[in-house]
């Protein structure tokens, strides 16, 4: 899969893309860029994986966050100036079983698509008009 937005617009202003040419990068290249960004700004030490946010409360000075470690259940209290909510609304695929019920061959959701190799020389129909469908159709 390739980005549908060029590297010029997908890079951060404080960490420009290393290649000056305008291009649409494959997902692996963009993942590498994000890893370089995280390493450059030492972000990994600030990221808490396996954590559930239990409560966010606005205060006079910013935000109070209560987070819970999903393995241990231990809660930690954080205070911060800003809060960004990233819910991952597209992280759970929609049920496609009812789409084209008479079609008895393989159906996959875009979240399952890795590359076009298994579909080489096959007739494929891509349903959808979003970015993922467009990316897959080009592949």
Backbone as a chain_set.jsonl record, in Angstrom:
{"seq": "XXXXXXXXXXXXXXXXXXXXXXXXXXXXXXXXXXXXXXXXXXXXXXXXXXXXXXXXXXXXXXXXXXXXXXXXXXXXXXXXXXXXXXXXXXXXXXXXXXXXXXXXXXXXXXXXXXXXXXXXXXXXXXXXXXXXXXXXXXX", "coords": {"N": [[0.837, -1.187, 0.0], [0.392, 2.285, -0.643], [0.944, 5.677, 0.42], [-1.728, 7.979, 0.177], [-1.445, 10.584, 0.198], [1.016, 12.984, -0.441], [4.528, 12.798, 0.503], [5.32, 15.332, 1.228], [3.174, 16.512, 2.539], [2.702, 14.67, 4.518], [4.768, 14.707, 6.261], [6.343, 16.022, 9.22], [6.743, 19.432, 10.181], [8.911, 20.042, 11.79], [10.613, 18.014, 11.277], [11.522, 17.384, 8.468], [10.881, 15.469, 5.441], [13.426, 13.353, 4.246], [14.035, 13.038, 1.582], [13.816, 15.238, -1.026], [12.141, 15.136, -3.233], [8.804, 15.082, -4.475], [6.679, 12.565, -3.597], [4.747, 9.517, -3.354], [4.751, 7.52, -0.814], [5.494, 4.049, -0.031], [3.817, 2.101, 2.522], [5.677, 0.947, 4.277], [7.92, 2.577, 4.076], [6.92, 4.971, 5.077], [6.353, 4.168, 7.674], [8.962, 3.745, 8.546], [9.868, 6.41, 8.475], [8.256, 7.483, 10.554], [9.288, 6.02, 12.699], [11.941, 6.983, 12.722], [11.394, 9.635, 13.376], [10.264, 9.327, 15.953], [12.508, 8.288, 17.293], [14.37, 10.386, 16.942], [13.236, 12.507, 18.443], [13.088, 11.317, 20.875], [10.741, 9.976, 21.709], [9.787, 7.455, 22.362], [10.276, 6.772, 25.027], [8.325, 8.165, 26.27], [5.937, 7.097, 25.527], [3.267, 5.045, 26.487], [2.456, 1.927, 26.194], [-0.131, -0.601, 26.323], [-1.903, 0.544, 28.08], [-4.781, 1.836, 29.6], [-6.904, 4.582, 29.364], [-8.63, 5.869, 31.965], [-9.946, 8.076, 33.033], [-10.428, 11.522, 32.28], [-9.96, 14.729, 33.352], [-10.733, 18.114, 33.3], [-8.755, 20.778, 34.475], [-7.841, 23.837, 36.229], [-5.285, 24.37, 35.351], [-4.845, 22.682, 33.187], [-5.036, 19.375, 32.378], [-6.072, 16.469, 34.171], [-5.22, 13.166, 34.232], [-6.206, 9.846, 34.589], [-4.761, 6.788, 34.326], [-4.656, 3.296, 33.533], [-2.706, 0.402, 33.895], [-3.077, -2.248, 31.778], [-2.358, -4.888, 32.256], [-1.499, -5.158, 34.957], [-3.324, -3.679, 36.385], [-2.685, -1.503, 37.873], [-3.023, 1.927, 38.691], [-2.151, 5.135, 37.383], [-1.566, 8.559, 37.88], [-1.631, 11.39, 35.839], [-0.628, 14.679, 34.974], [-1.229, 17.219, 32.612], [-0.678, 19.727, 30.069], [-2.074, 19.763, 27.669], [-4.527, 17.827, 25.884], [-5.009, 15.198, 23.699], [-7.307, 13.379, 21.912], [-7.411, 10.264, 20.578], [-9.216, 8.096, 19.147], [-9.232, 5.91, 17.462], [-11.195, 5.177, 15.531], [-11.401, 3.684, 13.231], [-10.232, 1.277, 13.754], [-11.451, -1.135, 14.257], [-12.666, -3.48, 12.129], [-15.457, -3.22, 9.862], [-18.291, -5.399, 9.681], [-18.303, -7.513, 7.011], [-19.758, -9.586, 6.08], [-22.398, -9.514, 5.188], [-22.33, -8.128, 2.852], [-22.758, -8.329, -0.579], [-24.203, -10.951, -0.591], [-24.67, -13.168, -2.288], [-22.263, -13.726, -3.407], [-19.947, -16.133, -3.407], [-17.27, -16.554, -3.087], [-13.917, -15.859, -1.863], [-13.853, -13.268, 0.55], [-12.432, -10.357, 1.804], [-11.617, -7.974, 4.332], [-10.301, -4.663, 4.125], [-8.465, -4.291, 6.166], [-7.252, -6.714, 6.408], [-5.685, -6.941, 4.19], [-2.499, -7.284, 2.873], [-0.613, -7.342, 0.746], [-0.65, -7.4, -2.882], [0.073, -9.809, -4.01], [-1.167, -12.461, -3.554], [-3.361, -12.199, -5.203], [-2.676, -12.003, -7.789], [-3.173, -12.264, -11.271], [-5.851, -12.873, -10.946], [-9.39, -12.284, -11.012], [-10.655, -9.518, -9.448], [-12.81, -7.771, -7.268], [-13.201, -4.616, -5.888], [-14.812, -3.161, -3.293], [-15.999, -0.074, -2.367], [-15.16, 3.375, -1.758], [-13.318, 4.73, -0.417], [-10.091, 5.773, 0.976], [-8.579, 3.427, 1.547], [-9.751, 1.489, -0.152], [-9.175, 2.642, -2.635], [-6.361, 2.599, -2.591], [-5.886, -0.174, -2.542], [-7.095, -1.008, -4.922], [-5.38, 0.105, -6.821], [-3.062, -1.317, -6.309]], "CA": [[0.0, 0.0, 0.0], [1.099, 3.558, -0.734], [0.228, 6.819, 0.95], [-2.538, 8.698, -0.814], [-1.038, 11.982, 0.365], [2.457, 12.986, -0.698], [5.431, 12.933, 1.646], [5.402, 16.75, 1.605], [2.097, 16.8, 3.492], [2.677, 13.66, 5.575], [5.911, 14.876, 7.156], [6.203, 17.072, 10.23], [7.559, 20.601, 9.837], [10.152, 20.03, 12.562], [11.38, 16.835, 10.855], [11.14, 17.226, 7.057], [11.219, 14.246, 4.712], [14.83, 13.437, 3.837], [14.089, 13.098, 0.13], [13.106, 16.457, -1.413], [11.2, 14.945, -4.329], [7.43, 14.792, -4.068], [6.347, 11.184, -3.929], [3.754, 8.808, -2.551], [5.599, 6.467, -0.264], [4.87, 2.819, 0.461], [3.556, 2.143, 3.969], [6.899, 0.593, 5.021], [8.782, 3.76, 4.085], [6.337, 5.94, 6.003], [6.575, 3.622, 9.022], [10.366, 4.052, 8.855], [9.911, 7.849, 8.78], [7.691, 7.683, 11.895], [10.259, 5.482, 13.655], [13.041, 7.954, 12.805], [10.854, 10.789, 14.109], [10.163, 8.94, 17.363], [13.867, 8.179, 17.833], [14.997, 11.71, 16.949], [12.674, 13.314, 19.534], [13.073, 10.469, 22.071], [9.334, 9.827, 22.077], [9.466, 6.103, 22.836], [10.287, 6.74, 26.496], [7.124, 8.851, 26.74], [4.761, 6.346, 25.094], [2.878, 3.987, 27.421], [1.615, 0.915, 25.577], [-0.811, -1.458, 27.298], [-2.471, 1.444, 29.079], [-6.153, 2.27, 29.352], [-7.228, 5.856, 30.008], [-9.855, 5.661, 32.728], [-10.647, 9.331, 33.288], [-9.778, 12.784, 31.926], [-10.661, 15.813, 34.031], [-10.193, 19.452, 33.033], [-8.402, 21.534, 35.666], [-7.484, 25.225, 35.903], [-3.969, 24.407, 34.699], [-4.752, 21.759, 32.063], [-5.791, 18.14, 32.469], [-5.676, 15.395, 35.068], [-5.502, 11.912, 33.542], [-6.008, 8.601, 35.34], [-4.509, 5.707, 33.382], [-4.495, 2.003, 34.187], [-1.936, -0.628, 33.212], [-4.061, -3.293, 31.508], [-1.903, -6.178, 32.784], [-1.407, -5.182, 36.421], [-4.443, -2.958, 37.002], [-2.177, -0.347, 38.613], [-3.405, 3.215, 38.131], [-1.19, 6.222, 37.472], [-2.156, 9.877, 37.686], [-0.806, 12.286, 35.041], [-1.131, 16.026, 34.711], [-0.672, 17.705, 31.356], [-1.209, 20.998, 29.574], [-2.955, 19.521, 26.531], [-5.062, 16.483, 25.749], [-5.418, 14.816, 22.349], [-8.062, 12.132, 21.961], [-7.26, 9.482, 19.344], [-10.062, 6.953, 19.483], [-9.046, 4.766, 16.577], [-12.534, 4.794, 15.067], [-11.305, 2.727, 12.129], [-9.376, 0.154, 14.139], [-12.25, -2.358, 14.261], [-13.264, -3.557, 10.793], [-16.896, -3.426, 9.747], [-18.686, -6.746, 9.288], [-18.552, -7.537, 5.566], [-20.419, -10.847, 5.723], [-23.681, -9.267, 4.538], [-22.101, -7.459, 1.567], [-22.808, -9.264, -1.712], [-24.445, -12.28, -0.003], [-24.63, -14.226, -3.29], [-20.873, -13.941, -3.81], [-19.53, -17.252, -2.565], [-15.811, -16.704, -3.065], [-13.217, -15.188, -0.76], [-14.069, -11.847, 0.837], [-11.578, -9.881, 2.897], [-11.696, -6.56, 4.685], [-9.028, -3.994, 3.817], [-7.521, -4.424, 7.288], [-6.559, -7.987, 6.217], [-4.874, -6.865, 2.975], [-1.079, -6.981, 3.092], [-0.065, -7.011, -0.566], [-1.473, -7.918, -3.973], [0.632, -11.055, -4.532], [-2.106, -13.596, -3.635], [-4.447, -11.909, -6.133], [-2.099, -11.869, -9.133], [-3.849, -13.002, -12.336], [-7.218, -13.208, -10.544], [-10.37, -11.221, -11.154], [-10.913, -9.01, -8.106], [-13.684, -6.606, -7.158], [-12.95, -3.829, -4.679], [-16.025, -2.414, -2.962], [-15.712, 1.069, -1.509], [-14.595, 4.535, -2.448], [-12.43, 5.412, 0.521], [-8.661, 5.723, 0.681], [-8.086, 2.049, 1.527], [-10.215, 0.841, -1.384], [-8.404, 3.214, -3.746], [-5.002, 2.066, -2.51], [-5.9, -1.604, -2.891], [-7.425, -1.119, -6.35], [-4.177, 0.426, -7.583], [-2.139, -2.453, -6.139]], "C": [[0.879, 1.247, 0.0], [0.26, 4.651, -0.088], [-0.571, 7.484, -0.16], [-2.303, 10.199, -0.716], [0.48, 11.999, 0.233], [3.259, 13.184, 0.587], [5.559, 14.385, 2.113], [4.368, 17.067, 2.688], [2.031, 15.801, 4.639], [3.879, 13.763, 6.513], [5.643, 16.044, 8.115], [7.174, 18.211, 9.924], [8.889, 20.621, 10.595], [11.039, 18.822, 12.237], [11.029, 16.536, 9.401], [11.589, 15.896, 6.469], [12.628, 14.386, 4.175], [14.997, 13.527, 2.33], [13.234, 14.286, -0.314], [12.082, 16.257, -2.525], [9.811, 14.609, -3.781], [7.1, 13.378, -4.531], [5.29, 10.643, -2.988], [4.421, 7.533, -2.066], [4.82, 5.198, 0.062], [4.754, 2.873, 1.973], [4.812, 1.841, 4.785], [7.834, 1.795, 5.139], [8.242, 4.814, 5.054], [6.488, 5.463, 7.452], [8.006, 3.892, 9.47], [10.533, 5.521, 9.225], [9.387, 8.105, 10.197], [8.623, 7.142, 12.977], [11.446, 6.423, 13.829], [12.618, 9.189, 13.599], [10.809, 10.487, 15.607], [11.544, 8.848, 18.008], [14.524, 9.55, 17.969], [14.522, 12.548, 18.146], [12.529, 12.531, 20.837], [11.649, 10.278, 22.609], [9.011, 8.467, 22.682], [9.414, 6.025, 24.357], [9.046, 7.407, 27.087], [5.832, 8.099, 26.39], [4.505, 5.198, 26.067], [1.923, 3.029, 26.722], [0.948, 0.08, 26.672], [-1.451, -0.658, 28.414], [-3.868, 1.856, 28.652], [-6.389, 3.59, 30.08], [-8.592, 5.7, 30.663], [-10.657, 6.951, 32.911], [-9.783, 10.517, 32.867], [-10.599, 13.901, 32.552], [-9.963, 17.132, 33.746], [-9.924, 20.141, 34.367], [-8.1, 22.974, 35.257], [-6.197, 25.304, 35.091], [-3.853, 23.496, 33.485], [-5.659, 20.565, 32.247], [-5.207, 17.214, 33.522], [-6.138, 14.094, 34.408], [-5.248, 10.754, 34.498], [-5.903, 7.484, 34.312], [-4.256, 4.417, 34.141], [-3.682, 1.066, 33.304], [-2.867, -1.82, 33.017], [-3.643, -4.664, 32.045], [-1.971, -6.225, 34.304], [-2.613, -4.549, 37.105], [-4.0, -1.743, 37.795], [-2.566, 0.945, 37.908], [-2.313, 4.245, 38.369], [-1.916, 7.513, 37.153], [-1.172, 10.752, 36.916], [-1.452, 13.652, 35.001], [-0.462, 16.516, 33.434], [-1.35, 19.008, 30.944], [-2.261, 20.79, 28.494], [-3.399, 18.069, 26.51], [-5.483, 16.278, 24.304], [-6.111, 13.476, 22.459], [-7.981, 11.463, 20.596], [-7.983, 8.162, 19.565], [-9.862, 5.74, 18.604], [-10.364, 4.268, 16.017], [-12.509, 3.795, 13.925], [-10.485, 1.493, 12.486], [-10.127, -1.172, 14.203], [-12.961, -2.441, 12.914], [-14.773, -3.767, 10.852], [-17.158, -4.858, 9.286], [-19.043, -6.749, 7.801], [-19.34, -8.773, 5.143], [-21.728, -10.633, 4.973], [-23.548, -8.518, 3.214], [-22.022, -8.518, 0.482], [-23.032, -10.693, -1.224], [-24.406, -13.428, -1.01], [-23.222, -14.552, -3.769], [-20.264, -14.977, -2.874], [-18.017, -17.464, -2.518], [-15.234, -15.908, -1.901], [-13.588, -13.701, -0.674], [-13.102, -11.474, 1.964], [-11.851, -8.398, 3.124], [-10.324, -5.947, 4.42], [-8.007, -4.131, 4.941], [-6.715, -5.727, 7.158], [-5.591, -7.958, 5.037], [-3.442, -6.473, 3.323], [-0.386, -6.573, 1.795], [-0.871, -7.756, -1.62], [-1.02, -9.282, -4.494], [-0.382, -12.203, -4.6], [-3.201, -13.41, -4.686], [-3.956, -11.731, -7.57], [-2.824, -12.804, -10.103], [-5.248, -13.489, -11.947], [-8.119, -12.013, -10.833], [-10.787, -10.807, -9.75], [-11.882, -7.84, -8.202], [-13.38, -5.925, -5.832], [-14.198, -2.989, -4.451], [-15.64, -1.3, -2.005], [-15.072, 2.18, -2.31], [-13.681, 5.327, -1.529], [-10.979, 5.239, 0.132], [-8.14, 4.295, 0.622], [-8.492, 1.337, 0.258], [-9.426, 1.348, -2.578], [-6.979, 2.688, -3.76], [-4.947, 0.627, -2.999], [-6.177, -1.781, -4.379], [-6.205, -0.843, -7.222], [-3.164, -0.709, -7.486], [-2.542, -3.606, -7.023]], "O": [[1.97, 1.255, 0.572], [-0.968, 4.57, -0.049], [-0.127, 7.539, -1.307], [-2.895, 10.982, -1.459], [1.155, 11.109, 0.751], [2.75, 13.662, 1.601], [5.874, 14.633, 3.277], [4.655, 17.8, 3.635], [1.365, 16.064, 5.64], [3.991, 12.985, 7.461], [4.825, 16.922, 7.842], [8.292, 17.978, 9.463], [9.88, 21.157, 10.098], [12.089, 18.634, 12.852], [10.328, 15.565, 9.115], [12.547, 15.282, 6.937], [12.989, 15.458, 3.689], [16.008, 14.043, 1.852], [12.043, 14.332, -0.005], [11.237, 17.126, -2.74], [9.675, 13.94, -2.757], [7.229, 13.048, -5.71], [4.985, 11.243, -1.958], [4.622, 6.589, -2.831], [3.635, 5.255, 0.389], [5.496, 3.6, 2.635], [5.001, 2.408, 5.861], [8.462, 2.002, 6.177], [9.008, 5.468, 5.762], [6.725, 6.27, 8.351], [8.245, 4.226, 10.63], [11.25, 5.849, 10.171], [9.999, 8.855, 10.957], [8.737, 7.733, 14.051], [11.909, 6.641, 14.949], [13.392, 9.72, 14.396], [11.257, 11.29, 16.426], [11.728, 9.282, 19.145], [15.157, 9.843, 18.982], [15.328, 13.223, 18.786], [11.922, 13.016, 21.792], [11.399, 10.406, 23.808], [8.05, 8.345, 23.442], [8.598, 5.291, 24.913], [8.749, 7.234, 28.269], [4.762, 8.43, 26.9], [5.427, 4.467, 26.426], [0.72, 3.282, 26.659], [1.412, 0.059, 27.813], [-1.536, -1.118, 29.553], [-4.106, 2.184, 27.49], [-6.109, 3.703, 31.273], [-9.587, 5.43, 29.99], [-11.888, 6.928, 32.939], [-8.568, 10.519, 33.068], [-11.801, 14.004, 32.308], [-8.751, 17.256, 33.927], [-10.753, 20.099, 35.276], [-8.103, 23.294, 34.069], [-6.035, 26.188, 34.251], [-2.828, 23.537, 32.804], [-6.882, 20.695, 32.273], [-3.995, 17.182, 33.736], [-7.312, 13.946, 34.069], [-4.2, 10.688, 35.14], [-6.825, 7.255, 33.529], [-3.715, 4.428, 35.246], [-3.941, 0.952, 32.106], [-3.394, -2.352, 33.994], [-4.501, -5.519, 32.265], [-2.44, -7.207, 34.879], [-2.896, -4.842, 38.266], [-4.837, -1.021, 38.336], [-2.457, 1.054, 36.686], [-1.641, 4.24, 39.4], [-2.773, 7.559, 36.27], [-0.005, 10.849, 37.294], [-2.677, 13.771, 34.995], [0.72, 16.263, 33.202], [-2.441, 19.339, 31.409], [-3.228, 21.548, 28.408], [-2.726, 17.193, 27.052], [-6.225, 17.086, 23.746], [-5.564, 12.536, 23.036], [-8.423, 12.019, 19.59], [-7.412, 7.22, 20.113], [-10.284, 4.642, 18.967], [-10.627, 3.065, 16.026], [-13.51, 3.122, 13.677], [-10.088, 0.74, 11.597], [-9.5, -2.231, 14.203], [-13.769, -1.573, 12.586], [-15.293, -4.406, 11.767], [-16.34, -5.452, 8.584], [-19.977, -6.065, 7.382], [-19.562, -8.977, 3.95], [-22.13, -11.495, 4.193], [-24.546, -8.297, 2.527], [-21.29, -9.499, 0.619], [-22.173, -11.554, -1.409], [-24.134, -14.564, -0.621], [-23.016, -15.548, -4.463], [-20.088, -14.718, -1.684], [-17.547, -18.457, -1.963], [-15.962, -15.361, -1.073], [-13.628, -12.988, -1.676], [-12.979, -12.196, 2.953], [-12.263, -7.677, 2.216], [-9.307, -6.637, 4.485], [-6.803, -4.089, 4.688], [-5.628, -5.841, 7.724], [-4.763, -8.858, 4.898], [-3.205, -5.461, 3.982], [0.339, -5.579, 1.755], [-1.673, -8.632, -1.298], [-1.691, -9.854, -5.354], [-0.452, -12.871, -5.631], [-3.898, -14.368, -5.024], [-4.724, -11.355, -8.456], [-3.058, -13.974, -9.801], [-5.769, -14.422, -12.559], [-7.658, -10.872, -10.89], [-11.22, -11.64, -8.954], [-11.784, -7.016, -9.111], [-13.311, -6.572, -4.788], [-14.593, -2.202, -5.311], [-15.032, -1.544, -0.962], [-14.52, 1.962, -3.388], [-13.315, 6.462, -1.832], [-10.663, 4.644, -0.898], [-7.342, 3.971, -0.257], [-7.675, 0.65, -0.354], [-9.047, 0.562, -3.447], [-6.445, 2.366, -4.822], [-4.067, 0.258, -3.777], [-5.554, -2.622, -5.028], [-6.02, -1.491, -8.252], [-2.486, -1.028, -8.463], [-1.885, -4.647, -7.017]]}, "num_chains": 1, "name": "protein.A"}
